[in-house]
Coordinates of C-alpha atoms in Angstrom, one line a residue:
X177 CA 132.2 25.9 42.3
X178 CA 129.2 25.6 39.6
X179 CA 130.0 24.3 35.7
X180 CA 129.9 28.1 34.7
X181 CA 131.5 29.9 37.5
X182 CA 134.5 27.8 36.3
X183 CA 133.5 28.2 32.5
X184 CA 133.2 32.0 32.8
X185 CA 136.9 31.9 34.8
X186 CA 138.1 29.8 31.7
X187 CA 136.7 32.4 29.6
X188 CA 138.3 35.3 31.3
X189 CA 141.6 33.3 31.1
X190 CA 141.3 32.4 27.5
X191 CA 140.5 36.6 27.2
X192 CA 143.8 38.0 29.1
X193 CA 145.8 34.9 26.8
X194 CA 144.5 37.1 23.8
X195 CA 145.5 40.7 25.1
X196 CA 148.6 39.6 26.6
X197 CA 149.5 38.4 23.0
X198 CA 147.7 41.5 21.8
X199 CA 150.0 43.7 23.5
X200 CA 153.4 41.8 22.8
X201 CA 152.5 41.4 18.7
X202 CA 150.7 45.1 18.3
X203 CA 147.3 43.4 17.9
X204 CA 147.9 40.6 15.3
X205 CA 145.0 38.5 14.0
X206 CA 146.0 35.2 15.9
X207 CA 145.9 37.2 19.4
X208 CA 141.9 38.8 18.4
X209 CA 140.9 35.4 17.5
X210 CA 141.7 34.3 20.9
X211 CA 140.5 37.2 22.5
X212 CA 137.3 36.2 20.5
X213 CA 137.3 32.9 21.8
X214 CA 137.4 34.1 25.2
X215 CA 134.4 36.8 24.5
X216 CA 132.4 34.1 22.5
X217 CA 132.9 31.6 25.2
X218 CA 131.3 34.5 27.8
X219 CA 128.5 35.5 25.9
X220 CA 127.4 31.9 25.3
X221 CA 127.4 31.3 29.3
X222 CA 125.3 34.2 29.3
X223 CA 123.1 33.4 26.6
X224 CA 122.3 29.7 26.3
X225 CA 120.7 30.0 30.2
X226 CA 118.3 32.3 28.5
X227 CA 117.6 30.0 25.5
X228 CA 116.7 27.1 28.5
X229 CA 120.0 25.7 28.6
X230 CA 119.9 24.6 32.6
X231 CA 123.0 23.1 33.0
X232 CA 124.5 26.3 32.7
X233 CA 122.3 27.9 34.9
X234 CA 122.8 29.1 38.8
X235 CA 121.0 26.7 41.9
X236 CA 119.6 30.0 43.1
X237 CA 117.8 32.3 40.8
X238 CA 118.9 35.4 43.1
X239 CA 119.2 38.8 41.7
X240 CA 120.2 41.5 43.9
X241 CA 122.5 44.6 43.2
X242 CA 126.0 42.6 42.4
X243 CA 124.4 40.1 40.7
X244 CA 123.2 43.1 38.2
X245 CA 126.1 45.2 38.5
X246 CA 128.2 42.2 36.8
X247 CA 125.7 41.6 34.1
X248 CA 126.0 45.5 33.0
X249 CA 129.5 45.7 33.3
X250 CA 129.7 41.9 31.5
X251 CA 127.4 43.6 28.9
X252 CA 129.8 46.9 29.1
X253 CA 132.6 44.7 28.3
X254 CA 131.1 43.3 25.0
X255 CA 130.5 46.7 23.9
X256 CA 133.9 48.3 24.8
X257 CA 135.9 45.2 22.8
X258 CA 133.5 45.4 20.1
X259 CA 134.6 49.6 19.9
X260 CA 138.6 48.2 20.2
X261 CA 137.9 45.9 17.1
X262 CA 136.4 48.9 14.9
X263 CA 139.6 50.9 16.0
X264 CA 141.7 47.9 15.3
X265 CA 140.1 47.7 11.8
X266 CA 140.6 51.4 11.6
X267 CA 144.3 51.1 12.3
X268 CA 144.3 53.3 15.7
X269 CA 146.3 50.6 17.8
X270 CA 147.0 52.5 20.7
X271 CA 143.5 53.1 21.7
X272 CA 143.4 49.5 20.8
X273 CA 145.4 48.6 23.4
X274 CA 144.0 51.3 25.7
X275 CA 140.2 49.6 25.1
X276 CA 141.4 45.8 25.6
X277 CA 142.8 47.4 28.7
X278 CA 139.8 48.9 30.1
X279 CA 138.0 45.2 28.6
X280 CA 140.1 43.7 30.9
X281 CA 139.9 45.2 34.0
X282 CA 135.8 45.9 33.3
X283 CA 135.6 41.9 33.2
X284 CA 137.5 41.4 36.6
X285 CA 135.5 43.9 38.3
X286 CA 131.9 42.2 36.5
X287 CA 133.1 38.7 37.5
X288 CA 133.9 39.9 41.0
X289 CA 130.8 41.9 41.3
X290 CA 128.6 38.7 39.9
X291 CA 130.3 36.3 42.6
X292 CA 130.1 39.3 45.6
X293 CA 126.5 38.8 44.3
X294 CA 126.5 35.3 44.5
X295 CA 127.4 34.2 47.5
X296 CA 128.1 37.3 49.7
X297 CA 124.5 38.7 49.4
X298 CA 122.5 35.9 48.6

């Protein structure tokens, strides 16, 4: 398993830590800043590759349809916790929770998708 494979999965980890806190303490702050940690942690695997980081980079540059379907729904993700924090802020905590919810399964179904991608289709 590659540095970021098991950097993402620590990610994702540090992510359900957050909601699972998030839906035992209705959404307190401590359980978004580690649901922040977890989505910050993500979006710098993603990014710093970009920026010419290479240690975080994949052996094989492949790109093929899983391998794209997990960077939208990654990208999806971002977007849909970044709606549950402006209803958070808002004070509508049960489409909160609904949001984080569909964060969390989006993220499984990206990660899966990015490692079908990978090393199933490669």
């Amino acid at each position: 398993m590659a540095l970021n494979e098991l950097l993402s999965m620590c990610a994702y980890c540090i992510f359900l830590i957050g909601a699972a806190r998030s839906f035992m303490t209705n959404g307190d702050r401590g359980s978004v800043l580690i649901m922040i940690c977890g989505i910050g942690l993500d979006a710098v695997l993603a990014l710093l590759p970009m920026a010419g980081i290479t240690a975080l980079r994949s052996a094989d540059p492949v790109m093929n349809a899983g391998i794209i379907g997990g960077i939208v729904l990654g990208g999806t993700t971002w977007i849909v916790f970044a709606a549950a924090l402006v209803l958070r802020a808002v004070k509508k905590t049960g489409l909160f929770h609904v949001l984080i919810a569909a964060a969390q399964v989006l993220w499984f179904i990206a990660y899966v998708s990015f490692l079908l991608g990978m090393y199933k289709f490669a």
